[in-house]
Amino acid sequence: MPSPSDLGPPPQLGYVDSRLERAAELRGDDAAMRSFSAHPGAGAYVIGGELVVMKNQGERGEPLFAPDAARALGAVRESVFLGLADGAPRFGFALDPQAVEALKPRTDLKITDLRSIAVQGLVEASHLPPLAEAKALLGWHARHRFCPNCGAPTQSVSAGWRRDCPVCKAQHFPRTDPVVIMLAIAGERCVLGRSPRFAPTMWSCLAGFAEPGETLEEAVRREVREEVGIACGRVKYFASQPWPFPSSIMIGCHAEALDDKIVVDREELEDARWFDREELVAMLERRHPEGLTTPPPIAIAHHIIRKFVEDGADVIR
Ligand SMILES: [Zn+2]
């Protein structure tokens, strides 16, 4: 079997390793927020629905605007404080998605979705975590304008980190939805599946939302059993990744498969089958004879698969 060095240094996972100091203790400090808005180094990320607005710099885009320049792009519907980058305040501004669509013809701007930005490396990597933070938080605001308790319109407070209901006084906090994403392993083999939404050659880890009242380990075992009919024993946590589509955190695990026979849930998956480590190496290195691939390195699935290729069944010991 290949040694770990065969795959070279690990590629960068997307949306992780934020350099921002979130400075949560200052969110309720109106005077601090006013001074941050006027700070000469202040910068804002501009988002409309799924789209991110960037300055066009040829191959790449620059997603950080001076606040005044960001406001000149359109009416800011929501503003959130993301944190401090070496002491310089960073904000997320939401424009109406239609307003951002209308900016698309401008050649001085580059406008695309955050997945494409990460996959194609369109921005300097340090921008990806704050963009993910801004997109998830602004998306939460867009979907929580009314109180789930009494139906009254809610108001953004605490620099965008809470919405308060003026009628029933309920406080609502931004949510992050846990998704377990896992690789079921037996010896030299593991199970990958294909969603009908995937590119035709791509195979990936199984995944699903953790449900109320279950542990992450239980969620892993349930999802694998539901999707491919395989019972799992040991579950080992590997790593996690913010996934702002719209507001998830991906919790990556390896799991010990106890059965051999795959029974595919065709409602969820187009197909699923066993892959051995040698075939996975070919997929990771993009030289599989049938052109099969893993997800790109920005996605945690790539790293979960790669870890199994490197360490084999030791990943669940
Ligand atoms: Zn209410």
mmCIF file of C-alpha atoms and ligand atoms in Angstrom:
data_model
loop_
_atom_site.group_PDB
_atom_site.id
_atom_site.type_symbol
_atom_site.label_atom_id
_atom_site.label_comp_id
_atom_site.label_asym_id
_atom_site.label_seq_id
_atom_site.Cartn_x
_atom_site.Cartn_y
_atom_site.Cartn_z
ATOM 1 C CA MET A 1 0.000 0.000 0.000
ATOM 2 C CA PRO A 2 1.119 3.588 -0.596
ATOM 3 C CA SER A 3 2.797 5.357 2.272
ATOM 4 C CA PRO A 4 1.329 8.687 3.413
ATOM 5 C CA SER A 5 4.064 10.614 1.598
ATOM 6 C CA ASP A 6 2.767 9.332 -1.757
ATOM 7 C CA LEU A 7 -0.081 11.835 -1.624
ATOM 8 C CA GLY A 8 2.111 14.839 -0.869
ATOM 9 C CA PRO A 9 1.295 17.570 1.643
ATOM 10 C CA PRO A 10 -2.385 17.803 2.597
ATOM 11 C CA PRO A 11 -4.342 20.422 0.634
ATOM 12 C CA GLN A 12 -6.181 23.264 2.351
ATOM 13 C CA LEU A 13 -9.669 22.498 3.649
ATOM 14 C CA GLY A 14 -12.066 25.362 2.855
ATOM 15 C CA TYR A 15 -13.670 27.834 5.294
ATOM 16 C CA VAL A 16 -11.504 26.806 8.284
ATOM 17 C CA ASP A 17 -8.707 28.441 10.315
ATOM 18 C CA SER A 18 -10.279 31.881 10.629
ATOM 19 C CA ARG A 19 -7.825 34.609 11.523
ATOM 20 C CA LEU A 20 -10.593 36.827 12.899
ATOM 21 C CA GLU A 21 -10.787 37.606 16.588
ATOM 22 C CA ARG A 22 -14.559 37.526 17.000
ATOM 23 C CA ALA A 23 -14.511 39.945 19.960
ATOM 24 C CA ALA A 24 -17.924 38.671 21.080
ATOM 25 C CA GLU A 25 -17.720 40.753 24.259
ATOM 26 C CA LEU A 26 -17.962 43.936 22.156
ATOM 27 C CA ARG A 27 -21.068 42.980 20.181
ATOM 28 C CA GLY A 28 -23.401 44.678 22.654
ATOM 29 C CA ASP A 29 -21.170 47.738 23.019
ATOM 30 C CA ASP A 30 -22.809 50.399 20.801
ATOM 31 C CA ALA A 31 -19.982 52.909 21.281
ATOM 32 C CA ALA A 32 -17.388 50.325 20.209
ATOM 33 C CA MET A 33 -19.481 49.401 17.166
ATOM 34 C CA ARG A 34 -19.796 53.087 16.161
ATOM 35 C CA SER A 35 -16.044 53.546 16.389
ATOM 36 C CA PHE A 36 -15.487 50.321 14.411
ATOM 37 C CA SER A 37 -17.741 51.620 11.619
ATOM 38 C CA ALA A 38 -15.573 54.743 11.362
ATOM 39 C CA HIS A 39 -12.265 52.823 11.654
ATOM 40 C CA PRO A 40 -9.946 53.618 8.694
ATOM 41 C CA GLY A 41 -9.115 49.917 8.295
ATOM 42 C CA ALA A 42 -12.740 48.726 8.419
ATOM 43 C CA GLY A 43 -13.798 46.328 5.692
ATOM 44 C CA ALA A 44 -17.055 44.706 4.628
ATOM 45 C CA TYR A 45 -17.931 41.521 2.733
ATOM 46 C CA VAL A 46 -20.975 42.017 0.511
ATOM 47 C CA ILE A 47 -23.419 39.154 0.029
ATOM 48 C CA GLY A 48 -26.805 38.843 -1.674
ATOM 49 C CA GLY A 49 -28.430 35.446 -1.149
ATOM 50 C CA GLU A 50 -25.991 32.866 -2.569
ATOM 51 C CA LEU A 51 -23.848 35.472 -4.326
ATOM 52 C CA VAL A 52 -20.701 37.237 -3.133
ATOM 53 C CA VAL A 53 -19.684 40.579 -4.647
ATOM 54 C CA MET A 54 -15.960 41.064 -5.271
ATOM 55 C CA LYS A 55 -13.775 43.616 -7.003
ATOM 56 C CA ASN A 56 -12.649 42.151 -10.309
ATOM 57 C CA GLN A 57 -8.889 41.618 -10.261
ATOM 58 C CA GLY A 58 -8.557 39.425 -13.323
ATOM 59 C CA GLU A 59 -8.158 35.764 -12.384
ATOM 60 C CA ARG A 60 -9.007 36.530 -8.791
ATOM 61 C CA GLY A 61 -11.468 38.692 -6.889
ATOM 62 C CA GLU A 62 -10.981 40.958 -3.877
ATOM 63 C CA PRO A 63 -14.012 40.486 -1.616
ATOM 64 C CA LEU A 64 -13.228 43.142 0.972
ATOM 65 C CA PHE A 65 -14.710 46.617 0.400
ATOM 66 C CA ALA A 66 -14.331 49.819 2.401
ATOM 67 C CA PRO A 67 -17.735 50.255 4.104
ATOM 68 C CA ASP A 68 -18.639 53.336 2.038
ATOM 69 C CA ALA A 69 -17.717 51.582 -1.192
ATOM 70 C CA ALA A 70 -19.830 48.598 -0.087
ATOM 71 C CA ARG A 71 -22.817 50.851 0.628
ATOM 72 C CA ALA A 72 -22.450 52.393 -2.840
ATOM 73 C CA LEU A 73 -23.209 48.949 -4.341
ATOM 74 C CA GLY A 74 -26.800 48.970 -3.074
ATOM 75 C CA ALA A 75 -29.070 49.318 -0.048
ATOM 76 C CA VAL A 76 -27.632 47.377 2.908
ATOM 77 C CA ARG A 77 -30.507 45.277 4.305
ATOM 78 C CA GLU A 78 -28.545 43.785 7.190
ATOM 79 C CA SER A 79 -25.157 44.474 8.725
ATOM 80 C CA VAL A 80 -23.276 42.107 11.046
ATOM 81 C CA PHE A 81 -19.993 42.465 12.912
ATOM 82 C CA LEU A 82 -17.744 39.497 12.099
ATOM 83 C CA GLY A 83 -14.717 40.342 14.228
ATOM 84 C CA LEU A 84 -11.288 41.942 14.089
ATOM 85 C CA ALA A 85 -8.496 41.143 11.626
ATOM 86 C CA ASP A 86 -5.304 42.384 13.297
ATOM 87 C CA GLY A 87 -7.432 45.019 15.026
ATOM 88 C CA ALA A 88 -9.295 46.065 11.844
ATOM 89 C CA PRO A 89 -13.072 45.569 12.031
ATOM 90 C CA ARG A 90 -14.734 43.244 9.544
ATOM 91 C CA PHE A 91 -18.429 43.360 8.705
ATOM 92 C CA GLY A 92 -20.844 41.422 6.560
ATOM 93 C CA PHE A 93 -23.376 43.433 4.554
ATOM 94 C CA ALA A 94 -26.457 41.868 2.973
ATOM 95 C CA LEU A 95 -27.890 43.350 -0.194
ATOM 96 C CA ASP A 96 -31.117 42.108 -1.794
ATOM 97 C CA PRO A 97 -30.300 39.147 -4.073
ATOM 98 C CA GLN A 98 -32.010 40.999 -6.969
ATOM 99 C CA ALA A 99 -29.790 44.043 -6.363
ATOM 100 C CA VAL A 100 -26.712 41.813 -6.624
ATOM 101 C CA GLU A 101 -28.054 40.164 -9.798
ATOM 102 C CA ALA A 102 -28.378 43.666 -11.258
ATOM 103 C CA LEU A 103 -24.667 44.310 -10.561
ATOM 104 C CA LYS A 104 -23.558 41.307 -12.630
ATOM 105 C CA PRO A 105 -23.004 43.228 -15.899
ATOM 106 C CA ARG A 106 -20.419 45.488 -14.205
ATOM 107 C CA THR A 107 -16.938 44.567 -15.439
ATOM 108 C CA ASP A 108 -15.230 46.123 -12.409
ATOM 109 C CA LEU A 109 -16.949 43.512 -10.230
ATOM 110 C CA LYS A 110 -16.758 39.721 -10.045
ATOM 111 C CA ILE A 111 -19.932 38.117 -8.687
ATOM 112 C CA THR A 112 -20.343 34.434 -8.007
ATOM 113 C CA ASP A 113 -21.354 31.928 -5.328
ATOM 114 C CA LEU A 114 -19.185 30.969 -2.359
ATOM 115 C CA ARG A 115 -18.752 27.322 -3.409
ATOM 116 C CA SER A 116 -17.273 28.382 -6.762
ATOM 117 C CA ILE A 117 -15.067 30.910 -4.992
ATOM 118 C CA ALA A 118 -13.614 28.176 -2.769
ATOM 119 C CA VAL A 119 -13.340 25.437 -5.414
ATOM 120 C CA GLN A 120 -11.741 27.730 -7.992
ATOM 121 C CA GLY A 121 -9.553 29.568 -5.468
ATOM 122 C CA LEU A 122 -10.921 32.942 -6.547
ATOM 123 C CA VAL A 123 -9.942 34.741 -3.323
ATOM 124 C CA GLU A 124 -6.949 34.682 -1.027
ATOM 125 C CA ALA A 125 -7.573 31.742 1.362
ATOM 126 C CA SER A 126 -7.811 33.887 4.513
ATOM 127 C CA HIS A 127 -11.029 35.448 3.145
ATOM 128 C CA LEU A 128 -12.896 32.117 3.061
ATOM 129 C CA PRO A 129 -13.647 31.762 6.823
ATOM 130 C CA PRO A 130 -15.041 35.298 7.252
ATOM 131 C CA LEU A 131 -17.027 34.895 4.026
ATOM 132 C CA ALA A 132 -18.485 31.660 5.431
ATOM 133 C CA GLU A 133 -19.238 33.402 8.733
ATOM 134 C CA ALA A 134 -20.924 36.316 6.942
ATOM 135 C CA LYS A 135 -22.934 34.116 4.596
ATOM 136 C CA ALA A 136 -24.232 31.810 7.341
ATOM 137 C CA LEU A 137 -25.103 34.694 9.674
ATOM 138 C CA LEU A 138 -26.713 36.917 7.028
ATOM 139 C CA GLY A 139 -28.622 33.915 5.674
ATOM 140 C CA TRP A 140 -29.969 33.292 9.176
ATOM 141 C CA HIS A 141 -31.185 36.907 9.371
ATOM 142 C CA ALA A 142 -32.901 36.606 5.991
ATOM 143 C CA ARG A 143 -34.828 33.519 7.162
ATOM 144 C CA HIS A 144 -35.673 34.718 10.690
ATOM 145 C CA ARG A 145 -37.304 38.092 10.222
ATOM 146 C CA PHE A 146 -40.389 36.993 12.151
ATOM 147 C CA CYS A 147 -40.590 35.615 15.666
ATOM 148 C CA PRO A 148 -41.135 31.820 15.609
ATOM 149 C CA ASN A 149 -42.874 32.188 18.967
ATOM 150 C CA CYS A 150 -45.529 34.849 18.173
ATOM 151 C CA GLY A 151 -45.088 35.861 14.536
ATOM 152 C CA ALA A 152 -44.169 39.525 15.145
ATOM 153 C CA PRO A 153 -41.313 41.101 13.130
ATOM 154 C CA THR A 154 -38.001 40.710 15.008
ATOM 155 C CA GLN A 155 -35.123 43.178 15.275
ATOM 156 C CA SER A 156 -31.411 42.550 14.859
ATOM 157 C CA VAL A 157 -29.435 43.468 17.995
ATOM 158 C CA SER A 158 -25.972 42.826 19.421
ATOM 159 C CA ALA A 159 -24.189 43.654 16.149
ATOM 160 C CA GLY A 160 -26.228 41.008 14.328
ATOM 161 C CA TRP A 161 -25.709 38.114 16.748
ATOM 162 C CA ARG A 162 -29.274 38.044 18.121
ATOM 163 C CA ARG A 163 -32.789 38.904 16.993
ATOM 164 C CA ASP A 164 -35.224 40.158 19.612
ATOM 165 C CA CYS A 165 -39.003 40.062 19.485
ATOM 166 C CA PRO A 166 -40.470 43.392 20.689
ATOM 167 C CA VAL A 167 -43.869 41.760 21.387
ATOM 168 C CA CYS A 168 -43.211 38.545 23.351
ATOM 169 C CA LYS A 169 -39.626 39.518 24.316
ATOM 170 C CA ALA A 170 -38.178 36.243 23.024
ATOM 171 C CA GLN A 171 -34.510 36.309 22.061
ATOM 172 C CA HIS A 172 -33.379 34.328 19.026
ATOM 173 C CA PHE A 173 -29.797 33.270 18.343
ATOM 174 C CA PRO A 174 -28.107 32.295 15.056
ATOM 175 C CA ARG A 175 -28.301 28.568 14.471
ATOM 176 C CA THR A 176 -25.773 26.097 13.167
ATOM 177 C CA ASP A 177 -27.124 22.749 12.000
ATOM 178 C CA PRO A 178 -24.909 19.702 12.676
ATOM 179 C CA VAL A 179 -24.375 17.335 9.765
ATOM 180 C CA VAL A 180 -22.481 14.089 10.263
ATOM 181 C CA ILE A 181 -20.343 13.057 7.306
ATOM 182 C CA MET A 182 -18.641 9.706 7.543
ATOM 183 C CA LEU A 183 -16.671 6.951 5.932
ATOM 184 C CA ALA A 184 -17.704 3.415 6.877
ATOM 185 C CA ILE A 185 -14.615 1.188 6.827
ATOM 186 C CA ALA A 186 -13.928 -2.554 6.849
ATOM 187 C CA GLY A 187 -10.256 -3.481 6.599
ATOM 188 C CA GLU A 188 -8.858 -2.151 3.320
ATOM 189 C CA ARG A 189 -12.257 -1.057 2.004
ATOM 190 C CA CYS A 190 -14.760 1.713 2.593
ATOM 191 C CA VAL A 191 -18.204 2.686 1.346
ATOM 192 C CA LEU A 192 -18.750 5.693 -0.919
ATOM 193 C CA GLY A 193 -22.048 6.840 -2.364
ATOM 194 C CA ARG A 194 -23.330 9.011 -5.164
ATOM 195 C CA SER A 195 -26.087 11.548 -4.783
ATOM 196 C CA PRO A 196 -28.084 12.274 -7.945
ATOM 197 C CA ARG A 197 -26.962 15.903 -7.449
ATOM 198 C CA PHE A 198 -23.260 15.049 -7.877
ATOM 199 C CA ALA A 199 -21.190 15.521 -11.004
ATOM 200 C CA PRO A 200 -21.477 12.200 -12.913
ATOM 201 C CA THR A 201 -18.016 10.882 -11.937
ATOM 202 C CA MET A 202 -17.927 11.959 -8.283
ATOM 203 C CA TRP A 203 -18.251 9.612 -5.303
ATOM 204 C CA SER A 204 -18.218 10.796 -1.697
ATOM 205 C CA CYS A 205 -18.793 10.050 1.971
ATOM 206 C CA LEU A 206 -22.317 9.475 3.239
ATOM 207 C CA ALA A 207 -23.820 12.365 5.223
ATOM 208 C CA GLY A 208 -26.952 13.520 6.973
ATOM 209 C CA PHE A 209 -28.311 15.861 9.628
ATOM 210 C CA ALA A 210 -27.997 14.874 13.264
ATOM 211 C CA GLU A 211 -31.509 14.670 14.680
ATOM 212 C CA PRO A 212 -32.890 15.935 17.991
ATOM 213 C CA GLY A 213 -32.217 13.502 20.813
ATOM 214 C CA GLU A 214 -29.317 11.579 19.331
ATOM 215 C CA THR A 215 -25.561 11.721 19.817
ATOM 216 C CA LEU A 216 -23.274 12.318 16.857
ATOM 217 C CA GLU A 217 -22.152 8.666 17.053
ATOM 218 C CA GLU A 218 -25.787 7.552 16.902
ATOM 219 C CA ALA A 219 -26.407 9.873 13.966
ATOM 220 C CA VAL A 220 -23.439 8.333 12.106
ATOM 221 C CA ARG A 221 -24.702 4.784 12.711
ATOM 222 C CA ARG A 222 -28.287 5.684 11.768
ATOM 223 C CA GLU A 223 -27.348 7.461 8.551
ATOM 224 C CA VAL A 224 -25.091 4.618 7.360
ATOM 225 C CA ARG A 225 -27.775 2.057 8.180
ATOM 226 C CA GLU A 226 -30.489 4.098 6.433
ATOM 227 C CA GLU A 227 -28.512 4.940 3.307
ATOM 228 C CA VAL A 228 -26.628 1.693 2.630
ATOM 229 C CA GLY A 229 -28.057 -0.867 5.087
ATOM 230 C CA ILE A 230 -24.777 -1.365 6.954
ATOM 231 C CA ALA A 231 -24.512 -1.505 10.755
ATOM 232 C CA CYS A 232 -21.558 0.342 12.271
ATOM 233 C CA GLY A 233 -19.665 -0.253 15.511
ATOM 234 C CA ARG A 234 -16.905 2.115 16.583
ATOM 235 C CA VAL A 235 -17.163 5.754 15.449
ATOM 236 C CA LYS A 236 -14.121 8.017 15.570
ATOM 237 C CA TYR A 237 -14.290 11.805 15.216
ATOM 238 C CA PHE A 238 -11.885 13.191 12.614
ATOM 239 C CA ALA A 239 -12.433 16.935 12.018
ATOM 240 C CA SER A 240 -15.158 19.504 11.371
ATOM 241 C CA GLN A 241 -15.856 22.228 8.830
ATOM 242 C CA PRO A 242 -18.263 25.162 8.696
ATOM 243 C CA TRP A 243 -20.471 24.664 5.646
ATOM 244 C CA PRO A 244 -22.524 27.829 5.068
ATOM 245 C CA PHE A 245 -25.063 26.308 2.629
ATOM 246 C CA PRO A 246 -27.025 27.594 4.354
ATOM 247 C CA SER A 247 -25.811 27.145 7.935
ATOM 248 C CA SER A 248 -24.299 23.751 8.699
ATOM 249 C CA ILE A 249 -21.279 22.419 10.459
ATOM 250 C CA MET A 250 -19.941 19.219 8.922
ATOM 251 C CA ILE A 251 -18.722 16.750 11.554
ATOM 252 C CA GLY A 252 -16.350 14.317 9.892
ATOM 253 C CA CYS A 253 -16.019 10.765 11.260
ATOM 254 C CA HIS A 254 -14.718 7.315 10.401
ATOM 255 C CA ALA A 255 -16.888 4.353 11.356
ATOM 256 C CA GLU A 256 -16.339 0.631 11.665
ATOM 257 C CA ALA A 257 -18.592 -1.234 9.204
ATOM 258 C CA LEU A 258 -19.928 -4.499 10.643
ATOM 259 C CA ASP A 259 -21.731 -5.779 7.527
ATOM 260 C CA ASP A 260 -20.598 -6.518 4.002
ATOM 261 C CA LYS A 261 -23.776 -6.310 1.939
ATOM 262 C CA ILE A 262 -24.832 -2.864 0.717
ATOM 263 C CA VAL A 263 -28.533 -2.112 0.321
ATOM 264 C CA VAL A 264 -28.834 1.310 -1.327
ATOM 265 C CA ASP A 265 -31.640 3.653 -0.318
ATOM 266 C CA ARG A 266 -32.578 4.870 -3.800
ATOM 267 C CA GLU A 267 -34.536 7.804 -2.377
ATOM 268 C CA GLU A 268 -31.275 9.248 -1.034
ATOM 269 C CA LEU A 269 -28.569 7.836 -3.279
ATOM 270 C CA GLU A 270 -28.119 7.016 -6.917
ATOM 271 C CA ASP A 271 -25.615 4.324 -5.992
ATOM 272 C CA ALA A 272 -23.160 3.144 -3.324
ATOM 273 C CA ARG A 273 -20.406 0.549 -3.349
ATOM 274 C CA TRP A 274 -17.158 -0.584 -1.720
ATOM 275 C CA PHE A 275 -13.858 1.024 -2.753
ATOM 276 C CA ASP A 276 -10.416 -0.243 -1.762
ATOM 277 C CA ARG A 277 -7.548 2.058 -0.830
ATOM 278 C CA GLU A 278 -5.745 1.577 -4.116
ATOM 279 C CA GLU A 279 -8.775 2.751 -6.101
ATOM 280 C CA LEU A 280 -9.150 5.716 -3.734
ATOM 281 C CA VAL A 281 -5.550 6.770 -4.371
ATOM 282 C CA ALA A 282 -6.261 6.823 -8.112
ATOM 283 C CA MET A 283 -9.384 8.919 -7.493
ATOM 284 C CA LEU A 284 -7.584 11.370 -5.197
ATOM 285 C CA GLU A 285 -4.807 11.741 -7.750
ATOM 286 C CA ARG A 286 -7.292 12.103 -10.612
ATOM 287 C CA ARG A 287 -5.953 9.145 -12.585
ATOM 288 C CA HIS A 288 -8.780 6.637 -12.122
ATOM 289 C CA PRO A 289 -9.196 4.591 -15.350
ATOM 290 C CA GLU A 290 -12.940 5.356 -15.457
ATOM 291 C CA GLY A 291 -12.454 9.011 -14.468
ATOM 292 C CA LEU A 292 -14.030 8.580 -11.027
ATOM 293 C CA THR A 293 -13.189 11.346 -8.548
ATOM 294 C CA THR A 294 -13.521 12.296 -4.902
ATOM 295 C CA PRO A 295 -14.892 15.710 -3.854
ATOM 296 C CA PRO A 296 -12.415 18.614 -4.186
ATOM 297 C CA PRO A 297 -9.904 19.382 -1.404
ATOM 298 C CA ILE A 298 -11.960 22.311 -0.072
ATOM 299 C CA ALA A 299 -14.572 19.778 1.139
ATOM 300 C CA ILE A 300 -14.052 17.737 4.303
ATOM 301 C CA ALA A 301 -15.078 14.521 2.490
ATOM 302 C CA HIS A 302 -11.815 14.720 0.541
ATOM 303 C CA HIS A 303 -9.843 14.816 3.796
ATOM 304 C CA ILE A 304 -11.848 12.024 5.463
ATOM 305 C CA ILE A 305 -11.133 9.764 2.465
ATOM 306 C CA ARG A 306 -7.501 10.829 2.315
ATOM 307 C CA LYS A 307 -7.014 10.054 6.011
ATOM 308 C CA PHE A 308 -8.278 6.511 5.430
ATOM 309 C CA VAL A 309 -5.947 6.105 2.438
ATOM 310 C CA GLU A 310 -3.027 7.228 4.587
ATOM 311 C CA ASP A 311 -3.775 5.325 7.788
ATOM 312 C CA GLY A 312 -6.016 2.435 6.716
ATOM 313 C CA ALA A 313 -8.160 0.765 9.339
ATOM 314 C CA ASP A 314 -6.046 2.431 12.061
ATOM 315 C CA VAL A 315 -8.326 5.485 11.709
ATOM 316 C CA ILE A 316 -10.984 3.690 13.752
ATOM 317 C CA ARG A 317 -8.667 2.202 16.388
HETATM 318 ZN ZN ZN B 1 -42.412 37.064 19.637
#
